[in-house]
Amino acid sequence: MSSRVCKHCGSSDIDVDQARGDAVCMGCGSVLEDNIIVSEVEFVETGGGGSLAVGQFVSSEGGLKNPTFGDGHFSGMGSESRAQTLQRAKQHINTLGHQLQMNQHCLDTAFNFYKMALNKSLTRGRKSDHIMAACIYLVCRTEGTPHMLLDLSDILQVCYQCSAVKNDFKF
């Protein structure tokens, strides 16, 4: 039983079967809903040791005509998350660059390097501060500014000789 009302006959006797994933009016037999999506999320392990969400993404507006599975689950939500990531990166790059007294052209170029690294998935498994600093350092080398890696490590308060930091500065 449910508190729903059939739009065909007005009956409130609705049978919701979670196993079949449908809702049927017991008065007139109309199928009111089918392919009802459960609120549970299931993760499976991939061959490379990662994890992957399995299921359908359902938009709150109901505008998704062709739901997708697996990696597609993240595609509907990923654009919003990516925009936030890029916004935070731009702010952080600008903050770091202003501490080094870099001009806006250099900061924009560093942000473009960050976007390229993000698109090529070179940011996964690395600290975002280190990636952004590496992008700034890349601009320093290509534009010939007088900044050194030591300057960036001082601002980030990390040891630039530490192996983890050195590895993050290599793409």
CSV table of C-alpha atoms in Angstrom, one decimal:
chain,number,residue,atom,x,y,z
A,1,MET,CA,0.0,0.0,0.0
A,2,SER,CA,1.1,3.5,-0.7
A,3,SER,CA,-0.2,7.1,-0.2
A,4,ARG,CA,-0.2,7.6,-3.9
A,5,VAL,CA,-3.3,8.1,-6.0
A,6,CYS,CA,-3.9,6.6,-9.5
A,7,LYS,CA,-4.2,9.3,-12.1
A,8,HIS,CA,-6.5,7.1,-14.2
A,9,CYS,CA,-9.1,5.9,-11.7
A,10,GLY,CA,-8.4,7.9,-8.5
A,11,SER,CA,-7.8,4.8,-6.4
A,12,SER,CA,-5.3,5.0,-3.6
A,13,ASP,CA,-4.9,1.2,-3.6
A,14,ILE,CA,-1.4,1.1,-5.1
A,15,ASP,CA,0.8,-2.0,-5.0
A,16,VAL,CA,4.6,-1.1,-5.0
A,17,ASP,CA,6.7,-4.2,-5.6
A,18,GLN,CA,10.4,-3.4,-4.9
A,19,ALA,CA,11.5,-6.8,-6.3
A,20,ARG,CA,10.0,-6.1,-9.8
A,21,GLY,CA,10.6,-2.4,-9.5
A,22,ASP,CA,7.1,-1.2,-10.3
A,23,ALA,CA,4.0,0.4,-8.9
A,24,VAL,CA,0.5,-0.9,-10.1
A,25,CYS,CA,-2.9,0.4,-9.4
A,26,MET,CA,-5.0,-2.4,-7.9
A,27,GLY,CA,-8.3,-0.6,-9.0
A,28,CYS,CA,-7.7,-0.4,-12.7
A,29,GLY,CA,-4.5,-2.3,-13.2
A,30,SER,CA,-2.5,0.6,-14.7
A,31,VAL,CA,1.3,0.5,-14.2
A,32,LEU,CA,2.0,3.8,-12.6
A,33,GLU,CA,5.8,3.4,-12.3
A,34,ASP,CA,8.3,0.9,-13.6
A,35,ASN,CA,12.1,0.6,-13.2
A,36,ILE,CA,11.9,2.2,-9.8
A,37,ILE,CA,15.5,3.0,-8.8
A,38,VAL,CA,16.5,2.0,-5.3
A,39,SER,CA,18.3,4.5,-3.1
A,40,GLU,CA,21.2,2.1,-2.4
A,41,VAL,CA,24.6,2.5,-4.1
A,42,GLU,CA,26.7,-0.5,-4.9
A,43,PHE,CA,30.4,-0.4,-5.6
A,44,VAL,CA,32.5,-3.0,-7.4
A,45,GLU,CA,36.2,-3.4,-7.6
A,46,THR,CA,37.9,-3.0,-10.9
A,47,GLY,CA,40.9,-5.0,-12.2
A,48,GLY,CA,43.3,-2.2,-11.3
A,49,GLY,CA,42.3,-2.1,-7.7
A,50,GLY,CA,40.0,0.9,-8.0
A,51,SER,CA,36.3,1.0,-7.4
A,52,LEU,CA,33.3,1.8,-9.6
A,53,ALA,CA,29.7,2.7,-8.7
A,54,VAL,CA,27.1,0.5,-10.3
A,55,GLY,CA,23.6,1.8,-11.0
A,56,GLN,CA,21.6,4.5,-12.7
A,57,PHE,CA,21.9,8.2,-12.3
A,58,VAL,CA,18.4,9.8,-12.0
A,59,SER,CA,18.2,13.5,-12.3
A,60,SER,CA,16.1,15.3,-9.8
A,61,GLU,CA,14.4,17.2,-12.7
A,62,GLY,CA,13.6,13.9,-14.4
A,63,GLY,CA,15.2,15.1,-17.6
A,64,LEU,CA,17.5,12.1,-18.1
A,65,LYS,CA,16.0,10.1,-21.0
A,66,ASN,CA,18.8,7.5,-21.3
A,67,PRO,CA,20.2,6.5,-18.0
A,68,THR,CA,23.7,5.1,-18.0
A,69,PHE,CA,25.5,2.6,-16.0
A,70,GLY,CA,29.0,2.3,-14.5
A,71,ASP,CA,31.3,5.2,-15.4
A,72,GLY,CA,28.3,7.1,-16.8
A,73,HIS,CA,27.0,7.3,-13.3
A,74,PHE,CA,29.5,10.1,-12.6
A,75,SER,CA,29.0,11.9,-15.9
A,76,GLY,CA,25.8,13.6,-14.8
A,77,MET,CA,27.2,14.8,-11.5
A,78,GLY,CA,30.8,15.3,-12.7
A,79,SER,CA,30.4,18.6,-14.5
A,80,GLU,CA,29.3,20.3,-11.3
A,81,SER,CA,32.1,18.8,-9.3
A,82,ARG,CA,34.7,19.6,-12.0
A,83,ALA,CA,33.5,23.2,-12.0
A,84,GLN,CA,34.1,23.4,-8.3
A,85,THR,CA,37.5,21.8,-8.6
A,86,LEU,CA,38.5,24.3,-11.3
A,87,GLN,CA,37.2,27.2,-9.3
A,88,ARG,CA,39.1,26.1,-6.2
A,89,ALA,CA,42.3,25.5,-8.3
A,90,LYS,CA,42.1,29.0,-9.9
A,91,GLN,CA,41.7,30.6,-6.5
A,92,HIS,CA,44.6,28.7,-5.0
A,93,ILE,CA,46.9,29.3,-8.0
A,94,ASN,CA,46.1,33.0,-7.8
A,95,THR,CA,46.8,33.0,-4.1
A,96,LEU,CA,50.2,31.2,-4.6
A,97,GLY,CA,51.1,33.4,-7.5
A,98,HIS,CA,50.3,36.7,-5.7
A,99,GLN,CA,52.6,35.6,-2.9
A,100,LEU,CA,55.3,35.2,-5.5
A,101,GLN,CA,54.3,38.6,-7.1
A,102,MET,CA,53.6,37.0,-10.4
A,103,ASN,CA,51.6,38.8,-13.1
A,104,GLN,CA,48.1,37.7,-14.2
A,105,HIS,CA,49.4,36.3,-17.6
A,106,CYS,CA,51.6,33.8,-15.7
A,107,LEU,CA,48.7,32.8,-13.3
A,108,ASP,CA,46.4,32.3,-16.3
A,109,THR,CA,49.0,30.1,-18.0
A,110,ALA,CA,49.5,28.1,-14.8
A,111,PHE,CA,45.7,27.6,-14.5
A,112,ASN,CA,45.7,26.4,-18.2
A,113,PHE,CA,48.5,23.9,-17.3
A,114,TYR,CA,46.3,22.7,-14.3
A,115,LYS,CA,43.3,22.2,-16.6
A,116,MET,CA,45.5,20.1,-19.0
A,117,ALA,CA,46.8,18.0,-16.1
A,118,LEU,CA,43.2,17.5,-14.8
A,119,ASN,CA,41.9,16.5,-18.3
A,120,LYS,CA,44.8,14.0,-18.7
A,121,SER,CA,44.0,12.6,-15.2
A,122,LEU,CA,47.5,13.5,-14.0
A,123,THR,CA,46.1,14.9,-10.7
A,124,ARG,CA,44.9,11.6,-9.3
A,125,GLY,CA,46.8,10.4,-6.3
A,126,ARG,CA,48.7,13.6,-5.9
A,127,LYS,CA,48.1,16.4,-3.4
A,128,SER,CA,46.3,19.3,-5.1
A,129,ASP,CA,48.6,21.9,-3.6
A,130,HIS,CA,51.6,20.2,-5.1
A,131,ILE,CA,49.9,20.0,-8.5
A,132,MET,CA,49.1,23.7,-8.5
A,133,ALA,CA,52.6,24.6,-7.4
A,134,ALA,CA,54.0,22.4,-10.1
A,135,CYS,CA,51.9,24.3,-12.7
A,136,ILE,CA,53.2,27.6,-11.3
A,137,TYR,CA,56.7,26.3,-11.4
A,138,LEU,CA,56.3,25.1,-15.0
A,139,VAL,CA,55.3,28.7,-15.9
A,140,CYS,CA,58.3,30.0,-14.0
A,141,ARG,CA,60.6,27.9,-16.1
A,142,THR,CA,58.8,28.6,-19.4
A,143,GLU,CA,58.5,32.3,-18.9
A,144,GLY,CA,62.0,32.7,-17.3
A,145,THR,CA,60.8,34.3,-14.0
A,146,PRO,CA,63.4,34.5,-11.2
A,147,HIS,CA,61.4,32.0,-9.0
A,148,MET,CA,62.9,28.7,-7.8
A,149,LEU,CA,61.3,25.5,-6.6
A,150,LEU,CA,62.5,26.4,-3.1
A,151,ASP,CA,60.2,29.5,-3.2
A,152,LEU,CA,57.2,27.4,-3.8
A,153,SER,CA,58.1,24.9,-1.1
A,154,ASP,CA,58.5,27.7,1.4
A,155,ILE,CA,55.0,29.0,0.6
A,156,LEU,CA,53.5,25.5,0.9
A,157,GLN,CA,55.7,24.8,3.9
A,158,VAL,CA,56.9,21.4,2.5
A,159,CYS,CA,60.4,20.0,2.1
A,160,TYR,CA,61.1,20.2,-1.6
A,161,GLN,CA,63.7,17.5,-1.3
A,162,CYS,CA,61.1,15.0,0.0
A,163,SER,CA,60.5,12.2,-2.5
A,164,ALA,CA,56.7,12.6,-2.4
A,165,VAL,CA,56.9,16.3,-3.3
A,166,LYS,CA,59.5,15.7,-6.1
A,167,ASN,CA,57.3,13.0,-7.6
A,168,ASP,CA,54.3,15.4,-7.7
A,169,PHE,CA,56.4,17.9,-9.6
A,170,LYS,CA,56.9,15.3,-12.4
A,171,PHE,CA,54.1,14.8,-14.9
